[in-house]
JSON list of C-alpha atoms in Angstrom, two decimals:
[
{"chain": "W", "resi": 12, "resn": "MET", "atom": "CA", "xyz": [6.84, 32.67, -36.54]},
{"chain": "W", "resi": 13, "resn": "PRO", "atom": "CA", "xyz": [8.55, 30.24, -33.98]},
{"chain": "W", "resi": 14, "resn": "ASN", "atom": "CA", "xyz": [10.74, 27.76, -35.33]},
{"chain": "W", "resi": 15, "resn": "GLU", "atom": "CA", "xyz": [9.20, 24.41, -34.91]},
{"chain": "W", "resi": 16, "resn": "PRO", "atom": "CA", "xyz": [10.69, 21.25, -36.12]},
{"chain": "W", "resi": 17, "resn": "GLN", "atom": "CA", "xyz": [8.89, 19.90, -39.20]},
{"chain": "W", "resi": 18, "resn": "ARG", "atom": "CA", "xyz": [6.69, 16.72, -38.61]},
{"chain": "W", "resi": 19, "resn": "SER", "atom": "CA", "xyz": [8.78, 13.68, -39.70]},
{"chain": "W", "resi": 20, "resn": "ARG", "atom": "CA", "xyz": [7.20, 11.57, -42.69]},
{"chain": "W", "resi": 21, "resn": "ALA", "atom": "CA", "xyz": [6.07, 8.02, -42.35]},
{"chain": "W", "resi": 22, "resn": "VAL", "atom": "CA", "xyz": [8.54, 5.46, -43.71]},
{"chain": "W", "resi": 23, "resn": "PHE", "atom": "CA", "xyz": [6.01, 2.96, -44.68]},
{"chain": "W", "resi": 24, "resn": "SER", "atom": "CA", "xyz": [2.60, 3.04, -46.14]},
{"chain": "W", "resi": 25, "resn": "THR", "atom": "CA", "xyz": [-0.43, 1.36, -45.10]},
{"chain": "W", "resi": 26, "resn": "GLU", "atom": "CA", "xyz": [0.06, -0.93, -48.19]},
{"chain": "W", "resi": 27, "resn": "ASP", "atom": "CA", "xyz": [3.51, -1.80, -47.15]},
{"chain": "W", "resi": 28, "resn": "PHE", "atom": "CA", "xyz": [2.60, -3.44, -43.85]},
{"chain": "W", "resi": 29, "resn": "SER", "atom": "CA", "xyz": [0.45, -5.92, -45.71]},
{"chain": "W", "resi": 30, "resn": "LEU", "atom": "CA", "xyz": [3.14, -6.69, -48.22]},
{"chain": "W", "resi": 31, "resn": "MET", "atom": "CA", "xyz": [5.68, -7.15, -45.23]},
{"chain": "W", "resi": 32, "resn": "LYS", "atom": "CA", "xyz": [3.08, -9.21, -43.46]},
{"chain": "W", "resi": 33, "resn": "GLU", "atom": "CA", "xyz": [2.84, -11.60, -46.46]},
{"chain": "W", "resi": 34, "resn": "ALA", "atom": "CA", "xyz": [6.56, -11.90, -47.02]},
{"chain": "W", "resi": 35, "resn": "VAL", "atom": "CA", "xyz": [7.04, -12.84, -43.22]},
{"chain": "W", "resi": 36, "resn": "ALA", "atom": "CA", "xyz": [4.29, -15.36, -43.59]},
{"chain": "W", "resi": 37, "resn": "ASP", "atom": "CA", "xyz": [5.90, -17.23, -46.35]},
{"chain": "W", "resi": 38, "resn": "TYR", "atom": "CA", "xyz": [9.29, -17.01, -44.63]},
{"chain": "W", "resi": 39, "resn": "VAL", "atom": "CA", "xyz": [7.60, -18.50, -41.71]},
{"chain": "W", "resi": 40, "resn": "ARG", "atom": "CA", "xyz": [6.34, -21.36, -43.45]},
{"chain": "W", "resi": 41, "resn": "ARG", "atom": "CA", "xyz": [9.82, -22.12, -45.13]},
{"chain": "W", "resi": 42, "resn": "ILE", "atom": "CA", "xyz": [11.58, -22.17, -41.74]},
{"chain": "W", "resi": 43, "resn": "ALA", "atom": "CA", "xyz": [9.15, -23.61, -39.65]},
{"chain": "W", "resi": 44, "resn": "ASP", "atom": "CA", "xyz": [11.71, -26.20, -38.18]},
{"chain": "W", "resi": 45, "resn": "ASP", "atom": "CA", "xyz": [14.16, -23.48, -37.12]},
{"chain": "W", "resi": 46, "resn": "PRO", "atom": "CA", "xyz": [13.87, -22.05, -33.54]},
{"chain": "W", "resi": 47, "resn": "ARG", "atom": "CA", "xyz": [13.95, -18.45, -35.19]},
{"chain": "W", "resi": 48, "resn": "SER", "atom": "CA", "xyz": [10.21, -19.19, -36.62]},
{"chain": "W", "resi": 49, "resn": "VAL", "atom": "CA", "xyz": [8.75, -18.21, -33.31]},
{"chain": "W", "resi": 50, "resn": "LYS", "atom": "CA", "xyz": [10.21, -14.61, -33.48]},
{"chain": "W", "resi": 51, "resn": "PHE", "atom": "CA", "xyz": [9.19, -14.10, -36.98]},
{"chain": "W", "resi": 52, "resn": "SER", "atom": "CA", "xyz": [5.67, -15.61, -36.27]},
{"chain": "W", "resi": 53, "resn": "ASN", "atom": "CA", "xyz": [5.37, -12.79, -33.47]},
{"chain": "W", "resi": 54, "resn": "LEU", "atom": "CA", "xyz": [6.78, -10.39, -36.04]},
{"chain": "W", "resi": 55, "resn": "TYR", "atom": "CA", "xyz": [3.88, -11.38, -38.34]},
{"chain": "W", "resi": 56, "resn": "HIS", "atom": "CA", "xyz": [1.24, -10.76, -35.59]},
{"chain": "W", "resi": 57, "resn": "ARG", "atom": "CA", "xyz": [2.57, -7.36, -34.62]},
{"chain": "W", "resi": 58, "resn": "LEU", "atom": "CA", "xyz": [2.61, -6.33, -38.44]},
{"chain": "W", "resi": 59, "resn": "GLY", "atom": "CA", "xyz": [-1.29, -7.56, -38.41]},
{"chain": "W", "resi": 60, "resn": "ARG", "atom": "CA", "xyz": [-1.80, -4.98, -35.71]},
{"chain": "W", "resi": 61, "resn": "LEU", "atom": "CA", "xyz": [-0.35, -2.23, -37.67]},
{"chain": "W", "resi": 62, "resn": "GLY", "atom": "CA", "xyz": [-1.96, -2.68, -40.98]}
]
């Protein structure tokens, strides 16, 4: 039996992505006037594609 590396386990569950997306959406609303809100908005959309 060859020594094959074990497959790594997922760090996040599918449910985690929806929770993170909800948290990021709330944060984006609270920092709407901050220039960083654009980066968080992009993160929100990327999370939507994952979960």
